[in-house]
Amino acid sequence: MKIALGSDHAGLPLKNEVIKHLEAKGIEIKDCGTYTEQSCDYAGFALSVAEEVVSKNCDLGILVCGTGIGISIAANKVPGIRAAVCGDTFSAHACREHNNANILALGQRVVGLGLALDIVDIFLNTKFEGGRHQRRIDGIAEIEKKYSK
Ligand code: RB5
């Protein structure tokens, strides 16, 4: 399994902790930045991670900003991306099982480190259930198709 990670400056400390956590488990990562604490805008990092995922260069992505919100909204503009902001373990489980989320978004200013790492583990270890949920995801793809040029 290969995981793409990205953050803005506000999410950098948590992103680095997540990278340490994944590397300790022997999980391959691709760090798409940011790499410094200098203030920056999250959209470009969201795009880099989203492209790693839709191109299948990476299996899943993890994005971090202050809230997880801006960076997930940006990632969700890429067709085929289903980015879910999670601040609890139930959502981490459900977004994989029901929504086949392919990017997890975390808020550095929202979740503590212990909870964030539990959310990461659950996100990476939960499988999509398919069945009726596939039909619902197909509905999302239809919306993308309607608005793509
Ligand atoms: C940066 O201050 C902050 O706005 C950003 O990290 C994020 O929380 C936006 O959604």
GROMACS .gro file of C-alpha atoms and ligand atoms in nm:
model
  159
    1MET     CA    1   0.000   0.000   0.000
    2LYS     CA    2   0.129   0.347  -0.094
    3ILE     CA    3  -0.015   0.661   0.063
    4ALA     CA    4   0.013   1.017  -0.072
    5LEU     CA    5   0.023   1.292   0.188
    6GLY     CA    6  -0.012   1.668   0.168
    7SER     CA    7  -0.076   1.966   0.391
    8ASP     CA    8  -0.053   2.340   0.416
    9HIS     CA    9   0.156   2.510   0.688
   10ALA     CA   10  -0.128   2.472   0.942
   11GLY     CA   11  -0.135   2.097   0.890
   12LEU     CA   12   0.238   2.036   0.861
   13PRO     CA   13   0.310   1.916   1.218
   14LEU     CA   14   0.027   1.660   1.207
   15LYS     CA   15   0.122   1.549   0.855
   16ASN     CA   16   0.477   1.484   0.978
   17GLU     CA   17   0.343   1.278   1.272
   18VAL     CA   18   0.124   1.076   1.035
   19ILE     CA   19   0.424   1.012   0.809
   20LYS     CA   20   0.629   0.887   1.108
   21HIS     CA   21   0.338   0.665   1.211
   22LEU     CA   22   0.300   0.512   0.864
   23GLU     CA   23   0.673   0.463   0.811
   24ALA     CA   24   0.698   0.285   1.148
   25LYS     CA   25   0.441   0.039   1.009
   26GLY     CA   26   0.643  -0.009   0.691
   27ILE     CA   27   0.385   0.169   0.475
   28GLU     CA   28   0.527   0.341   0.167
   29ILE     CA   29   0.448   0.712   0.144
   30LYS     CA   30   0.475   0.996  -0.104
   31ASP     CA   31   0.501   1.336   0.064
   32CYS     CA   32   0.362   1.600  -0.175
   33GLY     CA   33   0.445   1.893   0.058
   34THR     CA   34   0.435   2.148   0.206
   35TYR     CA   35   0.775   2.096   0.360
   36THR     CA   36   0.823   2.417   0.562
   37GLU     CA   37   0.625   2.618   0.815
   38GLN     CA   38   0.607   2.913   0.580
   39SER     CA   39   0.247   3.023   0.523
   40CYS     CA   40   0.107   2.877   0.200
   41ASP     CA   41  -0.222   2.796   0.025
   42TYR     CA   42  -0.366   2.446   0.045
   43ALA     CA   43  -0.519   2.400  -0.303
   44GLY     CA   44  -0.197   2.301  -0.481
   45PHE     CA   45  -0.115   2.033  -0.223
   46ALA     CA   46  -0.470   1.900  -0.244
   47LEU     CA   47  -0.430   1.877  -0.622
   48SER     CA   48  -0.095   1.694  -0.602
   49VAL     CA   49  -0.232   1.431  -0.363
   50ALA     CA   50  -0.556   1.395  -0.561
   51GLU     CA   51  -0.359   1.335  -0.880
   52GLU     CA   52  -0.143   1.072  -0.710
   53VAL     CA   53  -0.465   0.890  -0.617
   54VAL     CA   54  -0.665   0.920  -0.941
   55SER     CA   55  -0.358   0.817  -1.144
   56LYS     CA   56  -0.330   0.510  -0.916
   57ASN     CA   57   0.030   0.597  -0.837
   58CYS     CA   58  -0.088   0.587  -0.474
   59ASP     CA   59  -0.370   0.378  -0.328
   60LEU     CA   60  -0.510   0.641  -0.091
   61GLY     CA   61  -0.434   0.996   0.020
   62ILE     CA   62  -0.420   1.187   0.347
   63LEU     CA   63  -0.450   1.568   0.358
   64VAL     CA   64  -0.413   1.798   0.657
   65CYS     CA   65  -0.492   2.167   0.699
   66GLY     CA   66  -0.613   2.367   0.997
   67THR     CA   67  -0.963   2.222   0.983
   68GLY     CA   68  -0.937   1.964   0.704
   69ILE     CA   69  -1.213   2.154   0.529
   70GLY     CA   70  -1.043   2.378   0.273
   71ILE     CA   71  -0.803   2.110   0.160
   72SER     CA   72  -1.082   1.851   0.123
   73ILE     CA   73  -1.301   2.090  -0.076
   74ALA     CA   74  -1.008   2.148  -0.312
   75ALA     CA   75  -0.935   1.774  -0.350
   76ASN     CA   76  -1.301   1.702  -0.420
   77LYS     CA   77  -1.283   1.918  -0.734
   78VAL     CA   78  -1.076   1.644  -0.899
   79PRO     CA   79  -1.306   1.393  -1.074
   80GLY     CA   80  -1.287   1.055  -0.905
   81ILE     CA   81  -1.180   1.194  -0.569
   82ARG     CA   82  -1.398   1.135  -0.266
   83ALA     CA   83  -1.225   1.320   0.018
   84ALA     CA   84  -1.377   1.291   0.365
   85VAL     CA   85  -1.301   1.517   0.661
   86CYS     CA   86  -1.302   1.300   0.973
   87GLY     CA   87  -1.285   1.411   1.334
   88ASP     CA   88  -1.407   1.084   1.485
   89THR     CA   89  -1.343   0.713   1.438
   90PHE     CA   90  -1.701   0.626   1.337
   91SER     CA   91  -1.678   0.860   1.036
   92ALA     CA   92  -1.336   0.719   0.946
   93HIS     CA   93  -1.489   0.373   0.931
   94ALA     CA   94  -1.808   0.477   0.752
   95CYS     CA   95  -1.639   0.692   0.487
   96ARG     CA   96  -1.449   0.386   0.365
   97GLU     CA   97  -1.724   0.128   0.409
   98HIS     CA   98  -2.009   0.338   0.261
   99ASN     CA   99  -1.849   0.615   0.055
  100ASN     CA  100  -1.530   0.445  -0.065
  101ALA     CA  101  -1.350   0.765   0.032
  102ASN     CA  102  -1.007   0.770  -0.128
  103ILE     CA  103  -0.868   1.068   0.063
  104LEU     CA  104  -0.885   1.130   0.438
  105ALA     CA  105  -0.873   1.494   0.545
  106LEU     CA  106  -0.773   1.588   0.898
  107GLY     CA  107  -0.780   1.918   1.088
  108GLN     CA  108  -0.464   1.983   1.286
  109ARG     CA  109  -0.654   2.243   1.493
  110VAL     CA  110  -0.947   2.007   1.550
  111VAL     CA  111  -0.819   1.662   1.650
  112GLY     CA  112  -0.550   1.562   1.897
  113LEU     CA  113  -0.263   1.343   1.785
  114GLY     CA  114  -0.388   1.018   1.942
  115LEU     CA  115  -0.732   1.047   1.784
  116ALA     CA  116  -0.583   1.151   1.449
  117LEU     CA  117  -0.363   0.840   1.435
  118ASP     CA  118  -0.658   0.615   1.530
  119ILE     CA  119  -0.859   0.776   1.249
  120VAL     CA  120  -0.572   0.713   1.006
  121ASP     CA  121  -0.544   0.345   1.106
  122ILE     CA  122  -0.919   0.288   1.071
  123PHE     CA  123  -0.930   0.470   0.736
  124LEU     CA  124  -0.648   0.257   0.596
  125ASN     CA  125  -0.777  -0.074   0.730
  126THR     CA  126  -1.147  -0.051   0.638
  127LYS     CA  127  -1.272  -0.189   0.307
  128PHE     CA  128  -1.552  -0.056   0.085
  129GLU     CA  129  -1.870  -0.260   0.127
  130GLY     CA  130  -1.996  -0.217  -0.233
  131GLY     CA  131  -2.355  -0.328  -0.307
  132ARG     CA  132  -2.607  -0.048  -0.258
  133HIS     CA  133  -2.322   0.191  -0.176
  134GLN     CA  134  -2.173   0.144  -0.525
  135ARG     CA  135  -2.498   0.271  -0.676
  136ARG     CA  136  -2.478   0.581  -0.455
  137ILE     CA  137  -2.118   0.647  -0.555
  138ASP     CA  138  -2.214   0.604  -0.920
  139GLY     CA  139  -2.462   0.887  -0.858
  140ILE     CA  140  -2.174   1.112  -0.749
  141ALA     CA  141  -1.985   1.024  -1.068
  142GLU     CA  142  -2.293   1.119  -1.271
  143ILE     CA  143  -2.283   1.468  -1.120
  144GLU     CA  144  -1.913   1.497  -1.211
  145LYS     CA  145  -1.996   1.391  -1.567
  146LYS     CA  146  -2.279   1.643  -1.598
  147TYR     CA  147  -2.051   1.933  -1.508
  148SER     CA  148  -1.730   1.828  -1.680
  149LYS     CA  149  -1.645   2.004  -2.007
  150RB5     C1  150  -0.496   2.833   0.735
  150RB5     O1  151  -0.493   2.937   0.828
  150RB5     C2  152  -0.633   2.767   0.737
  150RB5     O2  153  -0.728   2.854   0.689
  150RB5     C3  154  -0.631   2.639   0.656
  150RB5     O3  155  -0.532   2.556   0.705
  150RB5     C4  156  -0.759   2.558   0.660
  150RB5     O4  157  -0.804   2.539   0.790
  150RB5     C5  158  -0.866   2.598   0.568
  150RB5     O5  159  -0.968   2.529   0.554
   0.00000   0.00000   0.00000
